[in-house]
């Protein structure tokens, strides 16, 4: 989520359905799911982390090209 009080933010192109599907799968086994988006570089991957008291997992999702 961009920081709207700041002039700097980036737009990324990822499949919302894919993010929803990944979050749904991770929610079955983990208590906390976090979406990490690079603030100023839309070519960097989106990282989804999931964790609970014992384990943690990461999913790396590359943005889609818009050109």
mmCIF file of the N, C-alpha and C atoms, coordinates in Angstrom:
data_MODEL
# 
_entry.id   MODEL 
# 
loop_
_atom_site.group_PDB 
_atom_site.id 
_atom_site.type_symbol 
_atom_site.label_atom_id 
_atom_site.label_alt_id 
_atom_site.label_comp_id 
_atom_site.label_asym_id 
_atom_site.label_entity_id 
_atom_site.label_seq_id 
_atom_site.pdbx_PDB_ins_code 
_atom_site.Cartn_x 
_atom_site.Cartn_y 
_atom_site.Cartn_z 
_atom_site.occupancy 
_atom_site.B_iso_or_equiv 
_atom_site.pdbx_formal_charge 
_atom_site.auth_seq_id 
_atom_site.auth_comp_id 
_atom_site.auth_asym_id 
_atom_site.auth_atom_id 
_atom_site.pdbx_PDB_model_num 
ATOM 1   N N  . UNK A 1 1  ? 0.857  -1.166  0.000   1.00 0.00 ? 1  UNK A N  1 
ATOM 2   C CA . UNK A 1 1  ? 0.000  0.000   0.000   1.00 0.00 ? 1  UNK A CA 1 
ATOM 3   C C  . UNK A 1 1  ? 0.901  1.226   0.000   1.00 0.00 ? 1  UNK A C  1 
ATOM 4   N N  . UNK A 1 2  ? 0.737  2.098   -0.968  1.00 0.00 ? 2  UNK A N  1 
ATOM 5   C CA . UNK A 1 2  ? 1.609  3.264   -1.039  1.00 0.00 ? 2  UNK A CA 1 
ATOM 6   C C  . UNK A 1 2  ? 1.396  4.227   0.124   1.00 0.00 ? 2  UNK A C  1 
ATOM 7   N N  . UNK A 1 3  ? 2.441  4.954   0.447   1.00 0.00 ? 3  UNK A N  1 
ATOM 8   C CA . UNK A 1 3  ? 2.358  5.999   1.450   1.00 0.00 ? 3  UNK A CA 1 
ATOM 9   C C  . UNK A 1 3  ? 1.890  7.267   0.750   1.00 0.00 ? 3  UNK A C  1 
ATOM 10  N N  . UNK A 1 4  ? 0.617  7.594   0.828   1.00 0.00 ? 4  UNK A N  1 
ATOM 11  C CA . UNK A 1 4  ? 0.076  8.717   0.077   1.00 0.00 ? 4  UNK A CA 1 
ATOM 12  C C  . UNK A 1 4  ? 0.540  10.072  0.581   1.00 0.00 ? 4  UNK A C  1 
ATOM 13  N N  . UNK A 1 5  ? 1.020  10.130  1.807   1.00 0.00 ? 5  UNK A N  1 
ATOM 14  C CA . UNK A 1 5  ? 1.542  11.403  2.284   1.00 0.00 ? 5  UNK A CA 1 
ATOM 15  C C  . UNK A 1 5  ? 2.913  11.689  1.676   1.00 0.00 ? 5  UNK A C  1 
ATOM 16  N N  . UNK A 1 6  ? 3.510  10.689  1.044   1.00 0.00 ? 6  UNK A N  1 
ATOM 17  C CA . UNK A 1 6  ? 4.790  10.843  0.355   1.00 0.00 ? 6  UNK A CA 1 
ATOM 18  C C  . UNK A 1 6  ? 4.527  10.882  -1.147  1.00 0.00 ? 6  UNK A C  1 
ATOM 19  N N  . UNK A 1 7  ? 5.307  11.653  -1.871  1.00 0.00 ? 7  UNK A N  1 
ATOM 20  C CA . UNK A 1 7  ? 5.136  11.757  -3.325  1.00 0.00 ? 7  UNK A CA 1 
ATOM 21  C C  . UNK A 1 7  ? 5.685  10.533  -4.037  1.00 0.00 ? 7  UNK A C  1 
ATOM 22  N N  . UNK A 1 8  ? 6.478  9.719   -3.356  1.00 0.00 ? 8  UNK A N  1 
ATOM 23  C CA . UNK A 1 8  ? 7.112  8.581   -4.004  1.00 0.00 ? 8  UNK A CA 1 
ATOM 24  C C  . UNK A 1 8  ? 6.372  7.286   -3.716  1.00 0.00 ? 8  UNK A C  1 
ATOM 25  N N  . UNK A 1 9  ? 5.892  6.658   -4.761  1.00 0.00 ? 9  UNK A N  1 
ATOM 26  C CA . UNK A 1 9  ? 5.385  5.302   -4.662  1.00 0.00 ? 9  UNK A CA 1 
ATOM 27  C C  . UNK A 1 9  ? 5.401  4.711   -6.057  1.00 0.00 ? 9  UNK A C  1 
ATOM 28  N N  . UNK A 1 10 ? 5.321  3.410   -6.134  1.00 0.00 ? 10 UNK A N  1 
ATOM 29  C CA . UNK A 1 10 ? 5.395  2.734   -7.420  1.00 0.00 ? 10 UNK A CA 1 
ATOM 30  C C  . UNK A 1 10 ? 4.129  1.933   -7.659  1.00 0.00 ? 10 UNK A C  1 
ATOM 31  N N  . UNK A 1 11 ? 3.806  1.732   -8.911  1.00 0.00 ? 11 UNK A N  1 
ATOM 32  C CA . UNK A 1 11 ? 2.701  0.855   -9.276  1.00 0.00 ? 11 UNK A CA 1 
ATOM 33  C C  . UNK A 1 11 ? 3.281  -0.466  -9.719  1.00 0.00 ? 11 UNK A C  1 
ATOM 34  N N  . UNK A 1 12 ? 2.646  -1.556  -9.317  1.00 0.00 ? 12 UNK A N  1 
ATOM 35  C CA . UNK A 1 12 ? 3.103  -2.877  -9.726  1.00 0.00 ? 12 UNK A CA 1 
ATOM 36  C C  . UNK A 1 12 ? 1.967  -3.585  -10.447 1.00 0.00 ? 12 UNK A C  1 
ATOM 37  N N  . UNK A 1 13 ? 2.339  -4.519  -11.284 1.00 0.00 ? 13 UNK A N  1 
ATOM 38  C CA . UNK A 1 13 ? 1.337  -5.309  -12.007 1.00 0.00 ? 13 UNK A CA 1 
ATOM 39  C C  . UNK A 1 13 ? 1.489  -6.767  -11.588 1.00 0.00 ? 13 UNK A C  1 
ATOM 40  N N  . UNK A 1 14 ? 0.560  -7.216  -10.770 1.00 0.00 ? 14 UNK A N  1 
ATOM 41  C CA . UNK A 1 14 ? 0.520  -8.617  -10.356 1.00 0.00 ? 14 UNK A CA 1 
ATOM 42  C C  . UNK A 1 14 ? -0.923 -9.087  -10.459 1.00 0.00 ? 14 UNK A C  1 
ATOM 43  N N  . UNK A 1 15 ? -1.096 -10.364 -10.557 1.00 0.00 ? 15 UNK A N  1 
ATOM 44  C CA . UNK A 1 15 ? -2.430 -10.931 -10.656 1.00 0.00 ? 15 UNK A CA 1 
ATOM 45  C C  . UNK A 1 15 ? -3.092 -10.946 -9.277  1.00 0.00 ? 15 UNK A C  1 
ATOM 46  N N  . UNK A 1 16 ? -4.186 -10.184 -9.086  1.00 0.00 ? 16 UNK A N  1 
ATOM 47  C CA . UNK A 1 16 ? -4.856 -10.208 -7.790  1.00 0.00 ? 16 UNK A CA 1 
ATOM 48  C C  . UNK A 1 16 ? -5.395 -11.594 -7.440  1.00 0.00 ? 16 UNK A C  1 
ATOM 49  N N  . UNK A 1 17 ? -5.832 -12.349 -8.455  1.00 0.00 ? 17 UNK A N  1 
ATOM 50  C CA . UNK A 1 17 ? -6.327 -13.702 -8.199  1.00 0.00 ? 17 UNK A CA 1 
ATOM 51  C C  . UNK A 1 17 ? -5.205 -14.590 -7.664  1.00 0.00 ? 17 UNK A C  1 
ATOM 52  N N  . UNK A 1 18 ? -4.003 -14.444 -8.230  1.00 0.00 ? 18 UNK A N  1 
ATOM 53  C CA . UNK A 1 18 ? -2.866 -15.237 -7.773  1.00 0.00 ? 18 UNK A CA 1 
ATOM 54  C C  . UNK A 1 18 ? -2.526 -14.901 -6.325  1.00 0.00 ? 18 UNK A C  1 
ATOM 55  N N  . UNK A 1 19 ? -2.509 -13.621 -5.988  1.00 0.00 ? 19 UNK A N  1 
ATOM 56  C CA . UNK A 1 19 ? -2.229 -13.226 -4.599  1.00 0.00 ? 19 UNK A CA 1 
ATOM 57  C C  . UNK A 1 19 ? -3.302 -13.780 -3.660  1.00 0.00 ? 19 UNK A C  1 
ATOM 58  N N  . UNK A 1 20 ? -4.563 -13.696 -4.077  1.00 0.00 ? 20 UNK A N  1 
ATOM 59  C CA . UNK A 1 20 ? -5.649 -14.232 -3.247  1.00 0.00 ? 20 UNK A CA 1 
ATOM 60  C C  . UNK A 1 20 ? -5.494 -15.740 -3.066  1.00 0.00 ? 20 UNK A C  1 
ATOM 61  N N  . UNK A 1 21 ? -5.183 -16.458 -4.145  1.00 0.00 ? 21 UNK A N  1 
ATOM 62  C CA . UNK A 1 21 ? -5.021 -17.913 -4.057  1.00 0.00 ? 21 UNK A CA 1 
ATOM 63  C C  . UNK A 1 21 ? -3.860 -18.286 -3.133  1.00 0.00 ? 21 UNK A C  1 
ATOM 64  N N  . UNK A 1 22 ? -2.746 -17.572 -3.255  1.00 0.00 ? 22 UNK A N  1 
ATOM 65  C CA . UNK A 1 22 ? -1.587 -17.845 -2.390  1.00 0.00 ? 22 UNK A CA 1 
ATOM 66  C C  . UNK A 1 22 ? -1.949 -17.569 -0.934  1.00 0.00 ? 22 UNK A C  1 
ATOM 67  N N  . UNK A 1 23 ? -2.598 -16.436 -0.673  1.00 0.00 ? 23 UNK A N  1 
ATOM 68  C CA . UNK A 1 23 ? -2.978 -16.092 0.701   1.00 0.00 ? 23 UNK A CA 1 
ATOM 69  C C  . UNK A 1 23 ? -3.956 -17.110 1.284   1.00 0.00 ? 23 UNK A C  1 
ATOM 70  N N  . UNK A 1 24 ? -4.878 -17.595 0.463   1.00 0.00 ? 24 UNK A N  1 
ATOM 71  C CA . UNK A 1 24 ? -5.845 -18.603 0.920   1.00 0.00 ? 24 UNK A CA 1 
ATOM 72  C C  . UNK A 1 24 ? -5.143 -19.894 1.318   1.00 0.00 ? 24 UNK A C  1 
ATOM 73  N N  . UNK A 1 25 ? -4.197 -20.317 0.509   1.00 0.00 ? 25 UNK A N  1 
ATOM 74  C CA . UNK A 1 25 ? -3.448 -21.536 0.825   1.00 0.00 ? 25 UNK A CA 1 
ATOM 75  C C  . UNK A 1 25 ? -2.619 -21.355 2.094   1.00 0.00 ? 25 UNK A C  1 
ATOM 76  N N  . UNK A 1 26 ? -1.909 -20.217 2.199   1.00 0.00 ? 26 UNK A N  1 
ATOM 77  C CA . UNK A 1 26 ? -1.069 -19.977 3.373   1.00 0.00 ? 26 UNK A CA 1 
ATOM 78  C C  . UNK A 1 26 ? -1.892 -19.830 4.645   1.00 0.00 ? 26 UNK A C  1 
ATOM 79  N N  . UNK A 1 27 ? -3.088 -19.268 4.538   1.00 0.00 ? 27 UNK A N  1 
ATOM 80  C CA . UNK A 1 27 ? -3.939 -19.052 5.721   1.00 0.00 ? 27 UNK A CA 1 
ATOM 81  C C  . UNK A 1 27 ? -4.366 -20.354 6.380   1.00 0.00 ? 27 UNK A C  1 
ATOM 82  N N  . UNK A 1 28 ? -4.299 -21.450 5.652   1.00 0.00 ? 28 UNK A N  1 
ATOM 83  C CA . UNK A 1 28 ? -4.661 -22.748 6.236   1.00 0.00 ? 28 UNK A CA 1 
ATOM 84  C C  . UNK A 1 28 ? -3.657 -23.194 7.292   1.00 0.00 ? 28 UNK A C  1 
ATOM 85  N N  . UNK A 1 29 ? -2.381 -22.754 7.144   1.00 0.00 ? 29 UNK A N  1 
ATOM 86  C CA . UNK A 1 29 ? -1.328 -23.231 8.035   1.00 0.00 ? 29 UNK A CA 1 
ATOM 87  C C  . UNK A 1 29 ? -0.664 -22.150 8.889   1.00 0.00 ? 29 UNK A C  1 
ATOM 88  N N  . UNK A 1 30 ? -0.905 -20.881 8.576   1.00 0.00 ? 30 UNK A N  1 
ATOM 89  C CA . UNK A 1 30 ? -0.191 -19.808 9.270   1.00 0.00 ? 30 UNK A CA 1 
ATOM 90  C C  . UNK A 1 30 ? -1.157 -18.777 9.835   1.00 0.00 ? 30 UNK A C  1 
ATOM 91  N N  . UNK A 1 31 ? -0.712 -18.122 10.918  1.00 0.00 ? 31 UNK A N  1 
ATOM 92  C CA . UNK A 1 31 ? -1.528 -17.116 11.591  1.00 0.00 ? 31 UNK A CA 1 
ATOM 93  C C  . UNK A 1 31 ? -1.372 -15.721 10.992  1.00 0.00 ? 31 UNK A C  1 
ATOM 94  N N  . UNK A 1 32 ? -0.181 -15.407 10.477  1.00 0.00 ? 32 UNK A N  1 
ATOM 95  C CA . UNK A 1 32 ? 0.114  -14.054 10.002  1.00 0.00 ? 32 UNK A CA 1 
ATOM 96  C C  . UNK A 1 32 ? 0.623  -14.110 8.566   1.00 0.00 ? 32 UNK A C  1 
ATOM 97  N N  . UNK A 1 33 ? 0.035  -13.301 7.691   1.00 0.00 ? 33 UNK A N  1 
ATOM 98  C CA . UNK A 1 33 ? 0.462  -13.217 6.293   1.00 0.00 ? 33 UNK A CA 1 
ATOM 99  C C  . UNK A 1 33 ? 0.722  -11.748 5.983   1.00 0.00 ? 33 UNK A C  1 
ATOM 100 N N  . UNK A 1 34 ? 1.899  -11.473 5.410   1.00 0.00 ? 34 UNK A N  1 
ATOM 101 C CA . UNK A 1 34 ? 2.290  -10.102 5.109   1.00 0.00 ? 34 UNK A CA 1 
ATOM 102 C C  . UNK A 1 34 ? 2.724  -10.000 3.654   1.00 0.00 ? 34 UNK A C  1 
ATOM 103 N N  . UNK A 1 35 ? 2.289  -8.943  2.990   1.00 0.00 ? 35 UNK A N  1 
ATOM 104 C CA . UNK A 1 35 ? 2.650  -8.664  1.606   1.00 0.00 ? 35 UNK A CA 1 
ATOM 105 C C  . UNK A 1 35 ? 3.690  -7.551  1.611   1.00 0.00 ? 35 UNK A C  1 
ATOM 106 N N  . UNK A 1 36 ? 4.864  -7.808  1.009   1.00 0.00 ? 36 UNK A N  1 
ATOM 107 C CA . UNK A 1 36 ? 5.956  -6.833  0.961   1.00 0.00 ? 36 UNK A CA 1 
ATOM 108 C C  . UNK A 1 36 ? 6.133  -6.361  -0.471  1.00 0.00 ? 36 UNK A C  1 
ATOM 109 N N  . UNK A 1 37 ? 5.980  -5.055  -0.691  1.00 0.00 ? 37 UNK A N  1 
ATOM 110 C CA . UNK A 1 37 ? 6.132  -4.450  -2.011  1.00 0.00 ? 37 UNK A CA 1 
ATOM 111 C C  . UNK A 1 37 ? 7.224  -3.401  -1.920  1.00 0.00 ? 37 UNK A C  1 
ATOM 112 N N  . UNK A 1 38 ? 8.173  -3.414  -2.873  1.00 0.00 ? 38 UNK A N  1 
ATOM 113 C CA . UNK A 1 38 ? 9.238  -2.420  -2.877  1.00 0.00 ? 38 UNK A CA 1 
ATOM 114 C C  . UNK A 1 38 ? 8.645  -1.048  -3.163  1.00 0.00 ? 38 UNK A C  1 
ATOM 115 N N  . UNK A 1 39 ? 9.035  -0.075  -2.408  1.00 0.00 ? 39 UNK A N  1 
ATOM 116 C CA . UNK A 1 39 ? 8.404  1.250   -2.471  1.00 0.00 ? 39 UNK A CA 1 
ATOM 117 C C  . UNK A 1 39 ? 8.629  1.986   -3.797  1.00 0.00 ? 39 UNK A C  1 
ATOM 118 N N  . UNK A 1 40 ? 9.822  1.887   -4.368  1.00 0.00 ? 40 UNK A N  1 
ATOM 119 C CA . UNK A 1 40 ? 10.125 2.719   -5.539  1.00 0.00 ? 40 UNK A CA 1 
ATOM 120 C C  . UNK A 1 40 ? 10.592 1.951   -6.760  1.00 0.00 ? 40 UNK A C  1 
ATOM 121 N N  . UNK A 1 41 ? 10.624 0.638   -6.718  1.00 0.00 ? 41 UNK A N  1 
ATOM 122 C CA . UNK A 1 41 ? 11.124 -0.138  -7.856  1.00 0.00 ? 41 UNK A CA 1 
ATOM 123 C C  . UNK A 1 41 ? 10.113 -1.207  -8.238  1.00 0.00 ? 41 UNK A C  1 
ATOM 124 N N  . UNK A 1 42 ? 9.368  -0.957  -9.315  1.00 0.00 ? 42 UNK A N  1 
ATOM 125 C CA . UNK A 1 42 ? 8.304  -1.879  -9.719  1.00 0.00 ? 42 UNK A CA 1 
ATOM 126 C C  . UNK A 1 42 ? 8.828  -3.155  -10.362 1.00 0.00 ? 42 UNK A C  1 
ATOM 127 N N  . UNK A 1 43 ? 10.132 -3.259  -10.585 1.00 0.00 ? 43 UNK A N  1 
ATOM 128 C CA . UNK A 1 43 ? 10.695 -4.481  -11.156 1.00 0.00 ? 43 UNK A CA 1 
ATOM 129 C C  . UNK A 1 43 ? 11.122 -5.474  -10.081 1.00 0.00 ? 43 UNK A C  1 
ATOM 130 N N  . UNK A 1 44 ? 11.127 -5.062  -8.834  1.00 0.00 ? 44 UNK A N  1 
ATOM 131 C CA . UNK A 1 44 ? 11.500 -5.956  -7.731  1.00 0.00 ? 44 UNK A CA 1 
ATOM 132 C C  . UNK A 1 44 ? 10.342 -6.894  -7.414  1.00 0.00 ? 44 UNK A C  1 
ATOM 133 N N  . UNK A 1 45 ? 10.642 -8.092  -6.946  1.00 0.00 ? 45 UNK A N  1 
ATOM 134 C CA . UNK A 1 45 ? 9.563  -9.034  -6.657  1.00 0.00 ? 45 UNK A CA 1 
ATOM 135 C C  . UNK A 1 45 ? 8.711  -8.610  -5.464  1.00 0.00 ? 45 UNK A C  1 
ATOM 136 N N  . UNK A 1 46 ? 7.481  -9.087  -5.485  1.00 0.00 ? 46 UNK A N  1 
ATOM 137 C CA . UNK A 1 46 ? 6.581  -8.967  -4.343  1.00 0.00 ? 46 UNK A CA 1 
ATOM 138 C C  . UNK A 1 46 ? 6.841  -10.205 -3.492  1.00 0.00 ? 46 UNK A C  1 
ATOM 139 N N  . UNK A 1 47 ? 7.003  -10.007 -2.196  1.00 0.00 ? 47 UNK A N  1 
ATOM 140 C CA . UNK A 1 47 ? 7.280  -11.137 -1.312  1.00 0.00 ? 47 UNK A CA 1 
ATOM 141 C C  . UNK A 1 47 ? 6.111  -11.270 -0.332  1.00 0.00 ? 47 UNK A C  1 
ATOM 142 N N  . UNK A 1 48 ? 5.579  -12.473 -0.267  1.00 0.00 ? 48 UNK A N  1 
ATOM 143 C CA . UNK A 1 48 ? 4.510  -12.774 0.687   1.00 0.00 ? 48 UNK A CA 1 
ATOM 144 C C  . UNK A 1 48 ? 5.122  -13.661 1.760   1.00 0.00 ? 48 UNK A C  1 
ATOM 145 N N  . UNK A 1 49 ? 5.072  -13.202 3.002   1.00 0.00 ? 49 UNK A N  1 
ATOM 146 C CA . UNK A 1 49 ? 5.588  -14.010 4.100   1.00 0.00 ? 49 UNK A CA 1 
ATOM 147 C C  . UNK A 1 49 ? 4.420  -14.499 4.949   1.00 0.00 ? 49 UNK A C  1 
ATOM 148 N N  . UNK A 1 50 ? 4.574  -15.693 5.453   1.00 0.00 ? 50 UNK A N  1 
ATOM 149 C CA . UNK A 1 50 ? 3.562  -16.288 6.322   1.00 0.00 ? 50 UNK A CA 1 
ATOM 150 C C  . UNK A 1 50 ? 4.281  -16.890 7.521   1.00 0.00 ? 50 UNK A C  1 
ATOM 151 N N  . UNK A 1 51 ? 3.711  -16.724 8.700   1.00 0.00 ? 51 UNK A N  1 
ATOM 152 C CA . UNK A 1 51 ? 4.382  -17.251 9.884   1.00 0.00 ? 51 UNK A CA 1 
ATOM 153 C C  . UNK A 1 51 ? 3.376  -17.590 10.978  1.00 0.00 ? 51 UNK A C  1 
ATOM 154 N N  . UNK A 1 52 ? 3.862  -18.416 11.887  1.00 0.00 ? 52 UNK A N  1 
ATOM 155 C CA . UNK A 1 52 ? 3.139  -18.697 13.121  1.00 0.00 ? 52 UNK A CA 1 
ATOM 156 C C  . UNK A 1 52 ? 4.195  -18.819 14.216  1.00 0.00 ? 52 UNK A C  1 
ATOM 157 N N  . UNK A 1 53 ? 3.881  -19.416 15.324  1.00 0.00 ? 53 UNK A N  1 
ATOM 158 C CA . UNK A 1 53 ? 4.850  -19.515 16.427  1.00 0.00 ? 53 UNK A CA 1 
ATOM 159 C C  . UNK A 1 53 ? 6.012  -20.451 16.140  1.00 0.00 ? 53 UNK A C  1 
ATOM 160 N N  . UNK A 1 54 ? 5.850  -21.378 15.198  1.00 0.00 ? 54 UNK A N  1 
ATOM 161 C CA . UNK A 1 54 ? 6.889  -22.377 14.941  1.00 0.00 ? 54 UNK A CA 1 
ATOM 162 C C  . UNK A 1 54 ? 7.584  -22.241 13.593  1.00 0.00 ? 54 UNK A C  1 
ATOM 163 N N  . UNK A 1 55 ? 6.845  -21.872 12.548  1.00 0.00 ? 55 UNK A N  1 
ATOM 164 C CA . UNK A 1 55 ? 7.388  -21.921 11.200  1.00 0.00 ? 55 UNK A CA 1 
ATOM 165 C C  . UNK A 1 55 ? 7.139  -20.617 10.445  1.00 0.00 ? 55 UNK A C  1 
ATOM 166 N N  . UNK A 1 56 ? 7.891  -20.467 9.352   1.00 0.00 ? 56 UNK A N  1 
ATOM 167 C CA . UNK A 1 56 ? 7.687  -19.319 8.460   1.00 0.00 ? 56 UNK A CA 1 
ATOM 168 C C  . UNK A 1 56 ? 7.934  -19.777 7.029   1.00 0.00 ? 56 UNK A C  1 
ATOM 169 N N  . UNK A 1 57 ? 7.233  -19.138 6.101   1.00 0.00 ? 57 UNK A N  1 
ATOM 170 C CA . UNK A 1 57 ? 7.404  -19.433 4.677   1.00 0.00 ? 57 UNK A CA 1 
ATOM 171 C C  . UNK A 1 57 ? 7.410  -18.125 3.907   1.00 0.00 ? 57 UNK A C  1 
ATOM 172 N N  . UNK A 1 58 ? 8.044  -18.152 2.728   1.00 0.00 ? 58 UNK A N  1 
ATOM 173 C CA . UNK A 1 58 ? 8.049  -17.001 1.839   1.00 0.00 ? 58 UNK A CA 1 
ATOM 174 C C  . UNK A 1 58 ? 7.661  -17.434 0.437   1.00 0.00 ? 58 UNK A C  1 
ATOM 175 N N  . UNK A 1 59 ? 6.894  -16.594 -0.214  1.00 0.00 ? 59 UNK A N  1 
ATOM 176 C CA . UNK A 1 59 ? 6.548  -16.791 -1.625  1.00 0.00 ? 59 UNK A CA 1 
ATOM 177 C C  . UNK A 1 59 ? 7.057  -15.545 -2.354  1.00 0.00 ? 59 UNK A C  1 
ATOM 178 N N  . UNK A 1 60 ? 7.824  -15.750 -3.419  1.00 0.00 ? 60 UNK A N  1 
ATOM 179 C CA . UNK A 1 60 ? 8.353  -14.632 -4.211  1.00 0.00 ? 60 UNK A CA 1 
ATOM 180 C C  . UNK A 1 60 ? 7.577  -14.582 -5.524  1.00 0.00 ? 60 UNK A C  1 
ATOM 181 N N  . UNK A 1 61 ? 7.040  -13.412 -5.826  1.00 0.00 ? 61 UNK A N  1 
ATOM 182 C CA . UNK A 1 61 ? 6.198  -13.229 -6.993  1.00 0.00 ? 61 UNK A CA 1 
ATOM 183 C C  . UNK A 1 61 ? 6.779  -12.100 -7.832  1.00 0.00 ? 61 UNK A C  1 
ATOM 184 N N  . UNK A 1 62 ? 7.147  -12.415 -9.057  1.00 0.00 ? 62 UNK A N  1 
ATOM 185 C CA . UNK A 1 62 ? 7.701  -11.384 -9.941  1.00 0.00 ? 62 UNK A CA 1 
ATOM 186 C C  . UNK A 1 62 ? 6.561  -10.581 -10.565 1.00 0.00 ? 62 UNK A C  1 
ATOM 187 N N  . UNK A 1 63 ? 6.721  -9.258  -10.662 1.00 0.00 ? 63 UNK A N  1 
ATOM 188 C CA . UNK A 1 63 ? 5.686  -8.439  -11.311 1.00 0.00 ? 63 UNK A CA 1 
ATOM 189 C C  . UNK A 1 63 ? 5.588  -8.762  -12.797 1.00 0.00 ? 63 UNK A C  1 
ATOM 190 N N  . UNK A 1 64 ? 4.401  -8.534  -13.363 1.00 0.00 ? 64 UNK A N  1 
ATOM 191 C CA . UNK A 1 64 ? 4.199  -8.738  -14.790 1.00 0.00 ? 64 UNK A CA 1 
ATOM 192 C C  . UNK A 1 64 ? 4.715  -7.521  -15.548 1.00 0.00 ? 64 UNK A C  1 
ATOM 193 N N  . UNK A 1 65 ? 5.205  -7.763  -16.751 1.00 0.00 ? 65 UNK A N  1 
ATOM 194 C CA . UNK A 1 65 ? 5.608  -6.652  -17.607 1.00 0.00 ? 65 UNK A CA 1 
ATOM 195 C C  . UNK A 1 65 ? 4.356  -6.010  -18.198 1.00 0.00 ? 65 UNK A C  1 
ATOM 196 N N  . UNK A 1 66 ? 4.386  -4.703  -18.277 1.00 0.00 ? 66 UNK A N  1 
ATOM 197 C CA . UNK A 1 66 ? 3.246  -3.983  -18.828 1.00 0.00 ? 66 UNK A CA 1 
ATOM 198 C C  . UNK A 1 66 ? 3.448  -3.620  -20.300 1.00 0.00 ? 66 UNK A C  1 
ATOM 199 N N  . UNK A 1 67 ? 4.669  -3.798  -20.825 1.00 0.00 ? 67 UNK A N  1 
ATOM 200 C CA . UNK A 1 67 ? 4.920  -3.419  -22.219 1.00 0.00 ? 67 UNK A CA 1 
ATOM 201 C C  . UNK A 1 67 ? 4.704  -4.539  -23.184 1.00 0.00 ? 67 UNK A C  1 
# 
